[in-house]
Coordinates of C-alpha atoms in Angstrom, one line a residue:
Chain A
M1 CA -4.9 39.2 4.3
K2 CA -4.0 35.9 2.9
L3 CA -7.5 33.8 4.4
F4 CA -9.3 37.3 2.6
R5 CA -7.3 36.7 -1.0
Y6 CA -7.9 33.6 -0.9
S7 CA -11.9 33.7 -0.6
L8 CA -11.9 36.7 -3.1
K9 CA -10.5 34.1 -5.2
K10 CA -12.3 31.4 -4.4
I11 CA -16.1 33.9 -4.4
L12 CA -14.3 35.4 -8.1
G13 CA -13.8 31.6 -9.5
G14 CA -17.8 30.6 -8.2
L15 CA -19.5 33.4 -9.7
V16 CA -17.1 32.7 -13.6
T17 CA -19.1 29.5 -12.7
L18 CA -22.3 30.4 -11.9
L19 CA -22.0 33.2 -15.8
L20 CA -20.6 29.8 -17.9
A21 CA -23.6 28.2 -15.9
A22 CA -25.9 30.3 -17.2
T23 CA -24.7 31.1 -20.0
L24 CA -25.1 27.2 -21.1
S25 CA -28.5 26.3 -19.8
F26 CA -29.9 29.8 -21.9
F27 CA -28.2 28.6 -25.3
I28 CA -28.6 24.7 -24.6
S29 CA -32.7 25.7 -24.4
R30 CA -32.4 27.8 -27.6
L31 CA -31.3 24.6 -28.9
A32 CA -34.1 22.6 -27.9
G33 CA -36.8 24.5 -30.8
D34 CA -39.1 27.5 -29.5
P35 CA -41.7 27.5 -26.2
T36 CA -43.9 29.6 -28.1
I37 CA -45.4 26.9 -30.2
Q38 CA -45.5 24.6 -27.2
M39 CA -47.4 26.9 -25.5
L40 CA -50.1 27.5 -28.1
G41 CA -50.1 24.0 -29.8
L42 CA -49.6 22.9 -33.5
S43 CA -53.4 25.4 -34.4
A44 CA -52.0 29.0 -33.3
T45 CA -51.4 31.0 -35.9
P46 CA -48.3 33.0 -37.1
E47 CA -49.8 35.9 -35.7
Q48 CA -50.3 34.5 -32.7
I49 CA -46.5 33.5 -32.6
A50 CA -45.7 36.5 -33.4
E51 CA -47.7 38.1 -30.3
L52 CA -46.3 35.5 -27.7
K53 CA -43.3 35.8 -28.6
A54 CA -42.8 39.7 -28.6
Q55 CA -44.6 39.1 -25.2
L56 CA -42.0 37.1 -23.7
G57 CA -39.1 39.0 -25.8
F58 CA -37.8 36.1 -27.9
D59 CA -38.8 37.9 -30.8
K60 CA -35.4 39.8 -30.0
P61 CA -31.5 38.4 -31.4
I62 CA -30.9 36.0 -29.0
L63 CA -27.8 38.1 -28.0
T64 CA -29.4 40.2 -26.9
Q65 CA -31.5 38.0 -25.0
Y66 CA -28.7 36.4 -23.5
S67 CA -27.3 40.2 -22.0
T68 CA -31.1 40.6 -20.9
F69 CA -31.0 37.5 -18.8
I70 CA -27.3 37.4 -17.8
G71 CA -28.1 41.3 -16.6
D72 CA -31.5 39.3 -14.9
I73 CA -29.8 37.5 -12.7
V74 CA -26.9 39.9 -11.5
Q75 CA -30.6 41.9 -10.4
F76 CA -31.3 38.2 -8.7
D77 CA -34.2 38.5 -10.4
L78 CA -34.5 34.5 -12.4
G79 CA -37.4 35.9 -14.9
N80 CA -41.2 34.7 -14.8
S81 CA -42.4 30.8 -15.8
L82 CA -44.1 30.3 -19.3
Y83 CA -47.3 28.3 -17.5
A84 CA -47.0 29.9 -13.7
G85 CA -47.5 32.8 -13.9
Q86 CA -45.3 34.0 -11.0
S87 CA -41.7 35.0 -10.9
N88 CA -39.8 31.2 -11.1
I89 CA -37.9 32.9 -7.2
S90 CA -41.5 33.0 -6.0
L91 CA -42.0 29.2 -6.9
I92 CA -38.1 28.0 -6.0
Q93 CA -39.2 29.5 -2.9
S94 CA -42.3 27.9 -2.5
R95 CA -40.1 23.8 -3.0
I96 CA -37.6 24.8 -1.2
W97 CA -38.2 24.2 2.2
A98 CA -39.8 20.9 1.7
S99 CA -35.8 20.1 -0.5
V100 CA -33.8 21.6 2.4
Q101 CA -36.0 19.3 4.9
L102 CA -35.5 16.0 2.2
T103 CA -31.3 17.6 1.7
T104 CA -30.2 18.2 5.6
L105 CA -32.0 14.8 7.2
A106 CA -30.6 12.4 4.0
V107 CA -27.7 13.7 4.3
A108 CA -27.4 13.9 8.0
L109 CA -28.5 10.0 8.1
G110 CA -26.0 9.3 5.7
V111 CA -22.9 11.2 7.3
L112 CA -24.2 9.7 11.1
L113 CA -23.6 5.7 10.1
G114 CA -22.1 6.5 7.2
I115 CA -18.7 7.2 8.9
P116 CA -18.7 5.5 11.9
M117 CA -19.8 2.8 9.2
G118 CA -16.5 3.6 6.9
V119 CA -14.4 4.1 10.7
Y120 CA -15.3 0.3 11.3
A121 CA -15.0 -1.5 8.7
A122 CA -11.1 0.1 8.0
A123 CA -10.3 -0.9 11.7
R124 CA -11.2 -4.6 10.5
E125 CA -9.9 -4.6 7.3
G126 CA -9.9 -7.6 6.0
K127 CA -12.3 -8.7 8.7
I128 CA -15.9 -10.0 8.3
V129 CA -17.1 -7.1 9.5
D130 CA -15.5 -4.9 7.3
R131 CA -16.5 -7.1 3.4
V132 CA -20.2 -7.1 5.0
I133 CA -19.7 -3.3 5.4
S134 CA -18.5 -3.2 2.0
A135 CA -21.1 -5.4 0.6
L136 CA -23.5 -3.0 2.1
A137 CA -21.6 0.2 0.4
I138 CA -22.1 -1.8 -2.5
V139 CA -25.9 -2.3 -2.8
G140 CA -26.5 0.6 -1.1
Q141 CA -24.5 2.5 -4.1
S142 CA -25.9 0.1 -6.8
I143 CA -29.9 -0.4 -5.6
P144 CA -31.5 2.5 -7.7
V145 CA -33.8 5.0 -5.7
F146 CA -37.4 5.1 -7.6
W147 CA -37.2 0.7 -6.5
L148 CA -35.9 1.2 -3.4
G149 CA -38.8 3.7 -2.2
L150 CA -41.5 1.9 -4.0
M151 CA -40.3 -1.4 -1.9
L152 CA -40.9 0.8 1.2
V153 CA -43.7 2.2 0.4
L154 CA -45.3 -1.7 -0.9
F155 CA -43.9 -2.2 2.4
F156 CA -44.5 0.4 5.0
A157 CA -47.1 2.4 3.4
I158 CA -49.8 -0.3 2.3
K159 CA -48.8 -4.0 3.7
L160 CA -48.3 -2.8 7.5
S161 CA -50.2 0.8 7.1
W162 CA -47.2 2.3 9.2
L163 CA -46.6 5.1 7.3
P164 CA -47.3 7.6 4.5
A165 CA -46.6 6.8 1.5
G166 CA -46.1 10.2 0.5
L167 CA -46.8 13.9 0.1
A168 CA -45.6 16.7 2.7
G169 CA -46.8 16.5 6.3
G170 CA -45.8 15.6 9.5
W171 CA -42.5 13.6 10.4
Q172 CA -44.2 11.0 9.7
N173 CA -44.3 11.9 5.6
L174 CA -40.1 12.8 6.2
V175 CA -38.9 8.9 7.3
L176 CA -40.0 7.0 3.7
P177 CA -38.5 10.1 1.3
T178 CA -35.5 10.2 3.6
V179 CA -34.3 6.7 4.0
T180 CA -34.5 6.4 0.4
L181 CA -32.9 9.2 -0.2
A182 CA -30.1 8.7 2.5
T183 CA -28.6 5.3 0.8
I184 CA -26.8 7.5 -1.5
P185 CA -24.8 9.6 0.9
L186 CA -25.0 7.4 3.1
A187 CA -23.1 4.2 1.0
R188 CA -20.8 6.8 -0.9
V189 CA -19.5 8.3 2.5
A190 CA -19.2 5.3 3.9
R191 CA -17.2 3.5 1.1
L192 CA -14.9 6.5 1.2
T193 CA -13.9 7.4 4.4
R194 CA -13.7 3.2 4.7
A195 CA -10.1 3.7 1.4
A196 CA -9.3 7.2 3.2
M197 CA -9.0 5.4 7.0
T198 CA -7.4 2.9 5.5
N199 CA -4.1 4.6 4.3
T200 CA -3.9 6.6 7.7
L201 CA -4.2 3.5 10.1
E202 CA -1.0 2.5 8.2
D203 CA 0.5 5.9 8.2
Q204 CA 3.1 6.2 11.0
Y205 CA 2.2 9.1 13.7
I206 CA -1.2 6.3 14.0
I207 CA 1.0 3.4 15.0
A208 CA 3.2 6.2 17.0
A209 CA -0.2 7.2 18.7
K210 CA -1.0 3.6 20.0
A211 CA 2.9 3.4 21.2
R212 CA 1.9 6.0 23.6
G213 CA -0.6 4.7 24.8
L214 CA -3.5 5.8 23.2
S215 CA -7.0 4.5 23.2
R216 CA -8.5 2.7 20.1
K217 CA -10.8 5.0 20.2
R218 CA -8.7 8.0 20.7
V219 CA -6.5 7.0 17.5
L220 CA -8.9 6.0 15.0
F221 CA -11.5 9.0 15.8
V222 CA -8.6 11.9 16.3
H223 CA -6.1 11.4 15.2
A224 CA -6.8 9.0 12.2
L225 CA -10.4 10.3 10.9
K226 CA -9.0 14.3 11.7
N227 CA -6.3 13.5 9.6
A228 CA -8.8 11.5 6.9
S229 CA -11.6 13.3 6.8
L230 CA -10.9 15.7 3.3
P231 CA -12.3 14.2 0.6
V232 CA -15.4 13.1 2.9
V233 CA -16.1 16.1 3.9
T234 CA -15.9 17.3 -0.2
L235 CA -18.0 14.2 -1.1
I236 CA -20.6 15.9 2.4
G237 CA -20.9 19.1 0.9
L238 CA -21.1 17.7 -3.8
Q239 CA -24.0 15.5 -1.5
I240 CA -25.8 18.2 -0.4
G241 CA -25.2 20.6 -3.4
T242 CA -26.8 17.2 -5.9
L243 CA -29.8 16.5 -3.4
L244 CA -30.6 20.1 -3.1
S245 CA -31.0 21.3 -6.4
G246 CA -33.2 17.9 -7.4
A247 CA -33.5 14.4 -6.2
I248 CA -36.1 14.5 -8.7
T249 CA -35.9 10.1 -8.2
V250 CA -37.2 10.2 -5.0
E251 CA -38.9 13.8 -4.8
T252 CA -41.3 12.1 -8.0
V253 CA -41.5 7.9 -6.5
F254 CA -43.8 9.9 -2.8
A255 CA -44.6 13.0 -4.0
W256 CA -42.4 15.7 -2.6
P257 CA -43.6 19.1 -3.0
G258 CA -39.7 20.3 -3.1
L259 CA -37.3 21.3 -6.1
G260 CA -36.6 17.9 -8.0
T261 CA -40.6 18.1 -8.4
L262 CA -40.9 21.5 -10.2
A263 CA -37.7 20.3 -11.8
T264 CA -39.5 17.1 -13.5
Q265 CA -42.7 19.9 -14.3
A266 CA -41.2 22.6 -15.8
V267 CA -39.1 19.7 -17.8
R268 CA -42.4 18.0 -18.8
S269 CA -44.0 21.2 -19.7
R270 CA -40.9 22.6 -21.6
D271 CA -41.0 25.8 -19.5
I272 CA -37.4 26.9 -20.7
T273 CA -37.4 29.7 -17.9
L274 CA -38.2 27.9 -15.5
V275 CA -35.2 25.2 -16.7
Q276 CA -32.9 27.9 -16.9
A277 CA -33.9 29.9 -13.9
M278 CA -32.9 26.2 -11.7
V279 CA -30.6 25.3 -13.2
V280 CA -29.2 28.7 -12.4
F281 CA -29.9 28.1 -9.2
G282 CA -29.2 25.0 -8.2
A283 CA -24.7 26.0 -9.2
A284 CA -25.5 28.7 -7.2
A285 CA -26.1 25.9 -3.9
F286 CA -23.5 24.1 -5.3
I287 CA -21.0 27.1 -5.6
V288 CA -21.9 28.6 -2.2
I289 CA -22.0 25.1 -1.2
N290 CA -18.2 24.5 -2.8
L291 CA -17.1 27.5 -0.7
L292 CA -17.5 26.5 2.5
V293 CA -16.4 23.3 2.5
D294 CA -13.7 25.1 1.5
L295 CA -13.7 27.5 4.6
L296 CA -14.0 24.4 6.3
Y297 CA -11.2 22.9 4.9
G298 CA -8.9 25.6 7.5
F299 CA -10.8 24.9 10.8
L300 CA -10.4 21.3 9.9
D301 CA -6.7 21.0 9.7
P302 CA -4.4 23.3 10.8
R303 CA -2.0 23.7 7.6
V304 CA -5.1 24.6 5.6
K305 CA -5.0 27.6 8.0
D306 CA -1.7 28.4 9.1
S307 CA -1.4 29.0 5.2
Q308 CA -4.5 31.3 4.5
N309 CA -3.4 32.8 7.7
K310 CA -0.1 34.3 6.5
Chain B
M1 CA 28.8 -8.2 29.8
S2 CA 29.4 -12.1 31.4
K3 CA 27.3 -14.3 31.5
L4 CA 27.3 -14.7 35.6
L5 CA 26.5 -11.1 35.4
E6 CA 23.6 -11.7 33.5
N7 CA 22.1 -14.2 35.2
D8 CA 22.8 -12.0 38.5
R9 CA 20.9 -8.7 37.7
E10 CA 17.3 -8.6 36.7
S11 CA 16.6 -7.4 32.7
I12 CA 14.2 -4.0 32.2
L13 CA 13.3 -6.5 28.2
D14 CA 13.9 -10.1 28.4
V15 CA 13.0 -11.5 25.3
S16 CA 12.5 -15.1 25.2
D17 CA 12.0 -17.9 22.6
L18 CA 10.4 -14.7 20.8
T19 CA 8.6 -15.8 16.9
I20 CA 6.2 -13.6 15.0
T21 CA 4.9 -14.9 11.7
H22 CA 3.9 -12.8 9.3
Q23 CA 0.7 -14.0 6.0
V24 CA 1.2 -12.6 3.1
R25 CA -1.0 -13.0 -0.2
R26 CA 1.0 -13.9 -3.2
D27 CA 0.4 -12.8 -6.9
S28 CA -2.0 -16.0 -7.0
G29 CA -3.7 -14.6 -4.4
K30 CA -2.6 -17.8 -1.8
K31 CA -1.8 -17.1 1.7
T32 CA 1.6 -17.5 2.6
S33 CA 3.5 -17.0 5.7
F34 CA 7.1 -16.5 6.2
D35 CA 9.0 -16.0 10.1
A36 CA 10.0 -12.0 10.2
V37 CA 11.1 -12.9 13.5
H38 CA 12.0 -16.5 14.5
N39 CA 12.9 -18.3 17.9
V40 CA 14.7 -14.8 19.2
S41 CA 15.8 -14.3 23.1
L42 CA 17.7 -10.9 23.9
K43 CA 17.6 -9.1 27.5
V44 CA 18.6 -5.4 28.4
F45 CA 19.3 -4.4 31.9
P46 CA 19.6 -1.4 33.3
G47 CA 21.2 1.7 32.3
E48 CA 22.1 0.0 28.9
I49 CA 21.9 0.7 25.8
V50 CA 21.4 -2.5 23.5
G51 CA 22.1 -2.0 19.7
L52 CA 20.0 -4.3 17.2
V53 CA 21.9 -4.1 13.8
G54 CA 21.5 -5.9 10.5
E55 CA 20.0 -5.3 7.4
S56 CA 16.4 -4.1 5.8
G57 CA 14.4 -7.1 5.9
S58 CA 16.2 -8.5 8.4
G59 CA 13.3 -8.1 11.3
K60 CA 14.2 -5.3 13.6
T61 CA 11.3 -3.5 12.8
S62 CA 8.7 -6.4 14.0
L63 CA 11.2 -7.4 16.7
S64 CA 11.1 -3.4 18.2
L65 CA 7.3 -3.5 17.1
A66 CA 6.6 -5.8 19.4
V67 CA 8.9 -5.2 22.2
C68 CA 6.2 -1.8 22.4
A69 CA 3.4 -4.1 22.2
L70 CA 2.2 -3.3 19.6
G71 CA 2.9 -5.9 17.1
K72 CA 1.6 -9.8 17.0
V73 CA 3.9 -12.3 18.9
T74 CA 3.6 -16.2 17.8
Q75 CA 4.9 -17.3 20.2
G76 CA 7.4 -16.6 23.1
K77 CA 7.6 -13.7 25.9
I78 CA 8.6 -10.4 26.5
T79 CA 8.7 -9.4 29.4
V80 CA 9.7 -5.5 30.5
A81 CA 9.8 -5.1 33.5
G82 CA 8.9 -8.0 35.0
L83 CA 5.7 -8.0 33.1
D84 CA 5.0 -9.8 30.4
L85 CA 2.9 -8.5 27.7
T86 CA 2.3 -10.5 25.2
S87 CA 0.0 -11.9 28.1
L88 CA -1.7 -8.7 28.6
K89 CA -5.5 -6.9 26.3
G90 CA -7.4 -3.7 26.4
R91 CA -6.7 -1.4 29.4
E92 CA -3.3 -2.9 30.5
L93 CA -1.9 -3.1 27.0
R94 CA -2.3 0.1 26.6
A95 CA -0.6 1.2 30.1
A96 CA 2.4 -1.0 29.8
R97 CA 2.7 0.2 26.5
A98 CA 3.2 3.8 28.1
N99 CA 6.4 1.7 30.1
V100 CA 7.6 1.0 26.7
Q101 CA 8.3 4.3 24.1
M102 CA 9.3 4.6 20.9
V103 CA 11.4 6.9 18.1
F104 CA 11.0 6.2 15.2
Q105 CA 13.0 6.2 12.0
D106 CA 11.0 9.2 9.8
P107 CA 10.0 11.5 13.1
H108 CA 8.4 14.1 10.8
S109 CA 5.7 10.7 9.6
S110 CA 5.3 10.1 13.8
L111 CA 4.0 12.9 14.7
D112 CA -0.1 13.7 13.5
P113 CA 0.3 16.2 10.9
R114 CA -2.3 18.0 12.1
Q115 CA -1.8 18.4 15.5
R116 CA 0.9 21.2 16.9
I117 CA 3.2 20.3 18.7
G118 CA 1.9 21.9 22.6
D119 CA -1.1 19.7 21.6
G120 CA 0.2 16.4 20.8
L121 CA 2.5 17.3 24.4
R122 CA -0.7 18.2 25.9
E123 CA -2.4 14.7 25.2
L124 CA 0.0 13.2 26.8
R125 CA -0.1 14.7 30.1
N126 CA -3.9 14.5 30.3
L127 CA -3.8 10.7 28.9
H128 CA -0.9 10.2 31.3
S129 CA -0.9 12.4 34.4
E130 CA 0.6 10.4 37.1
R131 CA 3.6 9.4 34.9
V132 CA 4.5 13.1 33.4
G133 CA 3.9 14.7 36.4
E134 CA 4.5 17.1 37.6
I135 CA 7.4 18.7 34.8
T136 CA 6.8 21.8 32.4
D137 CA 6.7 21.6 28.5
E138 CA 9.6 24.1 28.8
E139 CA 11.5 21.8 31.0
L140 CA 10.8 19.2 29.2
L141 CA 11.7 21.0 26.3
S142 CA 14.6 22.0 27.0
K143 CA 16.9 18.9 27.8
V144 CA 16.3 18.3 24.0
G145 CA 17.6 21.8 23.6
L146 CA 14.5 22.5 22.4
N147 CA 12.2 26.4 23.0
S148 CA 8.5 27.0 23.6
G149 CA 8.6 28.9 20.5
I150 CA 7.3 25.4 19.1
L151 CA 5.0 24.7 20.9
S152 CA 2.7 26.0 18.5
R153 CA 4.4 24.9 15.3
L154 CA 3.0 22.1 13.6
P155 CA 5.1 19.5 12.0
N156 CA 5.5 20.4 8.7
Q157 CA 6.7 23.8 10.1
I158 CA 10.0 21.9 11.5
S159 CA 13.5 20.7 10.4
G160 CA 14.0 17.3 11.0
G161 CA 16.0 17.6 13.3
Q162 CA 13.4 19.8 16.0
A163 CA 10.5 16.7 14.4
Q164 CA 13.1 13.8 16.7
R165 CA 14.1 16.1 19.9
V166 CA 10.2 16.4 19.4
S167 CA 9.5 12.5 19.2
I168 CA 12.1 12.5 22.2
V169 CA 10.3 14.6 24.3
R170 CA 6.8 12.7 24.4
A171 CA 8.6 10.0 24.1
M172 CA 10.4 10.4 27.6
M173 CA 8.1 12.5 29.5
L174 CA 5.8 9.2 30.2
N175 CA 9.7 8.2 32.1
P176 CA 9.5 5.0 30.3
S177 CA 11.5 1.3 31.8
L178 CA 12.3 1.9 28.1
L179 CA 13.4 3.1 25.0
V180 CA 12.9 1.9 22.1
A181 CA 14.6 4.0 19.2
D182 CA 14.3 2.4 15.3
E183 CA 17.2 3.8 13.2
P184 CA 16.4 6.8 14.5
T185 CA 19.3 9.1 13.3
S186 CA 19.2 7.8 9.6
G187 CA 17.7 10.5 7.8
L188 CA 19.3 12.9 9.5
D189 CA 22.9 14.8 8.8
A190 CA 26.2 14.8 10.3
T191 CA 25.6 17.4 13.1
V192 CA 22.2 16.4 14.3
Q193 CA 23.1 13.0 14.0
A194 CA 26.1 13.3 16.3
Q195 CA 23.3 15.7 19.1
I196 CA 20.6 12.8 19.2
I197 CA 22.9 10.5 20.1
E198 CA 24.7 12.8 22.3
L199 CA 21.2 13.3 24.3
F200 CA 20.8 9.0 24.1
R201 CA 24.2 9.0 25.7
S202 CA 23.3 11.7 28.5
F203 CA 19.3 10.1 29.0
R204 CA 21.0 6.8 30.1
N205 CA 24.1 8.6 31.8
E206 CA 21.8 11.5 34.4
M207 CA 18.7 8.9 34.4
G208 CA 20.2 5.4 34.3
L209 CA 17.6 5.1 30.7
S210 CA 17.7 1.8 29.2
I211 CA 18.0 1.5 25.3
L212 CA 17.0 -1.0 22.2
F213 CA 19.0 0.9 19.7
V214 CA 18.7 -0.6 16.8
S215 CA 20.4 0.8 13.6
H216 CA 22.1 -0.6 10.2
N217 CA 24.5 1.9 11.6
L218 CA 27.8 -0.5 12.5
A219 CA 29.4 3.1 13.5
V220 CA 26.7 4.9 15.3
V221 CA 26.6 1.5 16.8
R222 CA 29.6 0.9 18.1
E223 CA 30.4 4.1 19.4
L224 CA 26.6 4.2 21.7
C225 CA 26.5 0.5 22.8
D226 CA 27.0 -1.6 25.1
R227 CA 26.0 -4.5 24.3
A228 CA 24.8 -5.4 20.2
Y229 CA 23.3 -7.9 18.8
V230 CA 23.1 -8.9 15.0
M231 CA 19.9 -10.5 13.7
K232 CA 19.5 -12.0 9.4
S233 CA 16.4 -13.1 8.2
G234 CA 14.4 -12.7 11.7
I235 CA 17.3 -15.5 13.7
I236 CA 19.7 -13.3 15.5
V237 CA 23.1 -14.7 14.7
E238 CA 25.5 -13.3 16.7
D239 CA 25.5 -10.8 20.2
G240 CA 28.6 -9.0 22.2
E241 CA 30.5 -6.3 23.1
P242 CA 29.9 -4.2 20.0
A243 CA 34.1 -3.0 19.8
S244 CA 34.9 -6.9 20.0
L245 CA 31.9 -7.6 17.5
F246 CA 32.7 -5.5 14.9
E247 CA 36.9 -5.9 15.4
N248 CA 36.9 -10.4 15.5
P249 CA 33.1 -10.9 13.8
V250 CA 33.0 -14.9 13.8
H251 CA 29.7 -15.0 12.1
E252 CA 29.6 -14.7 8.1
Y253 CA 26.9 -12.3 8.3
T254 CA 28.7 -10.1 10.6
K255 CA 31.7 -10.8 8.5
M256 CA 29.8 -8.9 5.4
L257 CA 28.2 -6.2 7.7
V258 CA 31.3 -5.2 8.9
S259 CA 33.4 -5.0 5.4
A260 CA 30.2 -3.2 3.5
V261 CA 30.2 -0.9 6.1
P262 CA 31.6 2.0 3.2
G263 CA 35.2 4.8 4.1
K264 CA 35.3 6.2 7.2
S265 CA 32.0 4.7 9.1
A266 CA 34.3 1.2 8.0
E267 CA 37.2 2.9 10.2
L268 CA 34.5 4.1 13.0
A269 CA 33.5 0.4 13.0
K270 CA 36.5 -0.5 13.4
G271 CA 37.3 1.9 16.0
T272 CA 40.0 4.2 14.3
R273 CA 38.2 7.0 15.1

């Protein structure tokens, strides 16, 4: 019962956040100026502008436009693109698979390498291995992804001709953008895992586990990592949300047909309805992932599960 | 115990000329080292409860951890049941650790906060099946006055006294040759303290268990221990039977420890209870 109430509370909180994100995106995009002038050009007559405004509903009072916008969202309608001549949802749908592929692979690579690196560094705190891993993580976090992407393209695509430089296609096309994008979650996950594990390894139950003759691997991965995992899981959730709603730089460098390039195109062409749709979609993705992370806490920490079930 | 008797018996724990040096980094960033334990020798014989007393920072915990093969030894030898712990590594070291079990000061923090009590017992049963034998969880728990209802609980769902009993069960189920109890009663109320002390006494009397009982509570040491060592700044300054040690202390530090015991505890230390 408590789990139901807890989930309901989280869902309602998420809906309020979504409403705020939609409201902000609506009013901020209106502050950017009149999109109809942008669409028709400076030579357009006032009559042409008025006609287009009426066609798009921009002639109505702002609060009416806002209530229509929110009402459409409630009915899962994110409006039509001003330029593409199709619904924003269908535009997002056409790009989402490419973004999901790239995000999933990049986050998986980051997690699969980042967690063991963080654990290994913490287990050898202060030793040379720890210093090397910590330095690599800082480099990974500081290096601009557009530069890394370009370097990888220059070396592996142009010089060695091993892999394609960009665009979607087979698995080969995924390698360079995935590796480039993975540096962000990899570095962050490795650093946070190391920090959380360093604290946990000083806890007395870890000394007690060693005293009972448990293997080093079991102490590290079963007892310490499980207890250090909550902040890491939270970070992974945030990384998925961020990358899914648009890994703009990496997608642009590799001409990857995902949501990031769609967002860039929308901003460049001042397609405000598409920009609003992408903001709402991004916020919704974040909220859903955070909700899943919250529910995952219950499985990772039986204390949370017990308190939810009471 | 006379020197003659000591020489005749085989000790369970034999610490000889043990030095443990810790390195610390000063505010200036420079590393400096100090001896937490310096040239210490002590013995625990089968079925004996030996006290180790001293104020905070005297090196008791460093020594206890080293005896459990958990700390780095700079110099010297620690032999448990004839096995030199300082010469072991890897799998052998882990197997030897199971033979010396430790009960910690803070029972809650010595239990994995996300592991149910029953899962903790199962983990040990799976890892050390030969040591644990056929005894059931219920039988183990009943030895310390707990019932099986506690098996599904998490450490934060049980009291301090219950947590310490669980720690004792986890230590005892491995049938160790030696139990190191590091201030096992200091966080507990007086009634629970007395029950825990009684448990240690019964383990010694019924199972012949040897215990190194680390404490700063002279009253408890006097009541429970057969012999005691007094430790100051990493050195053993005095040892003997608790009654004579606390009634007629020779070393200035022991005198100071005895005189520092307040009120009723002082009477206990002087054997008036």
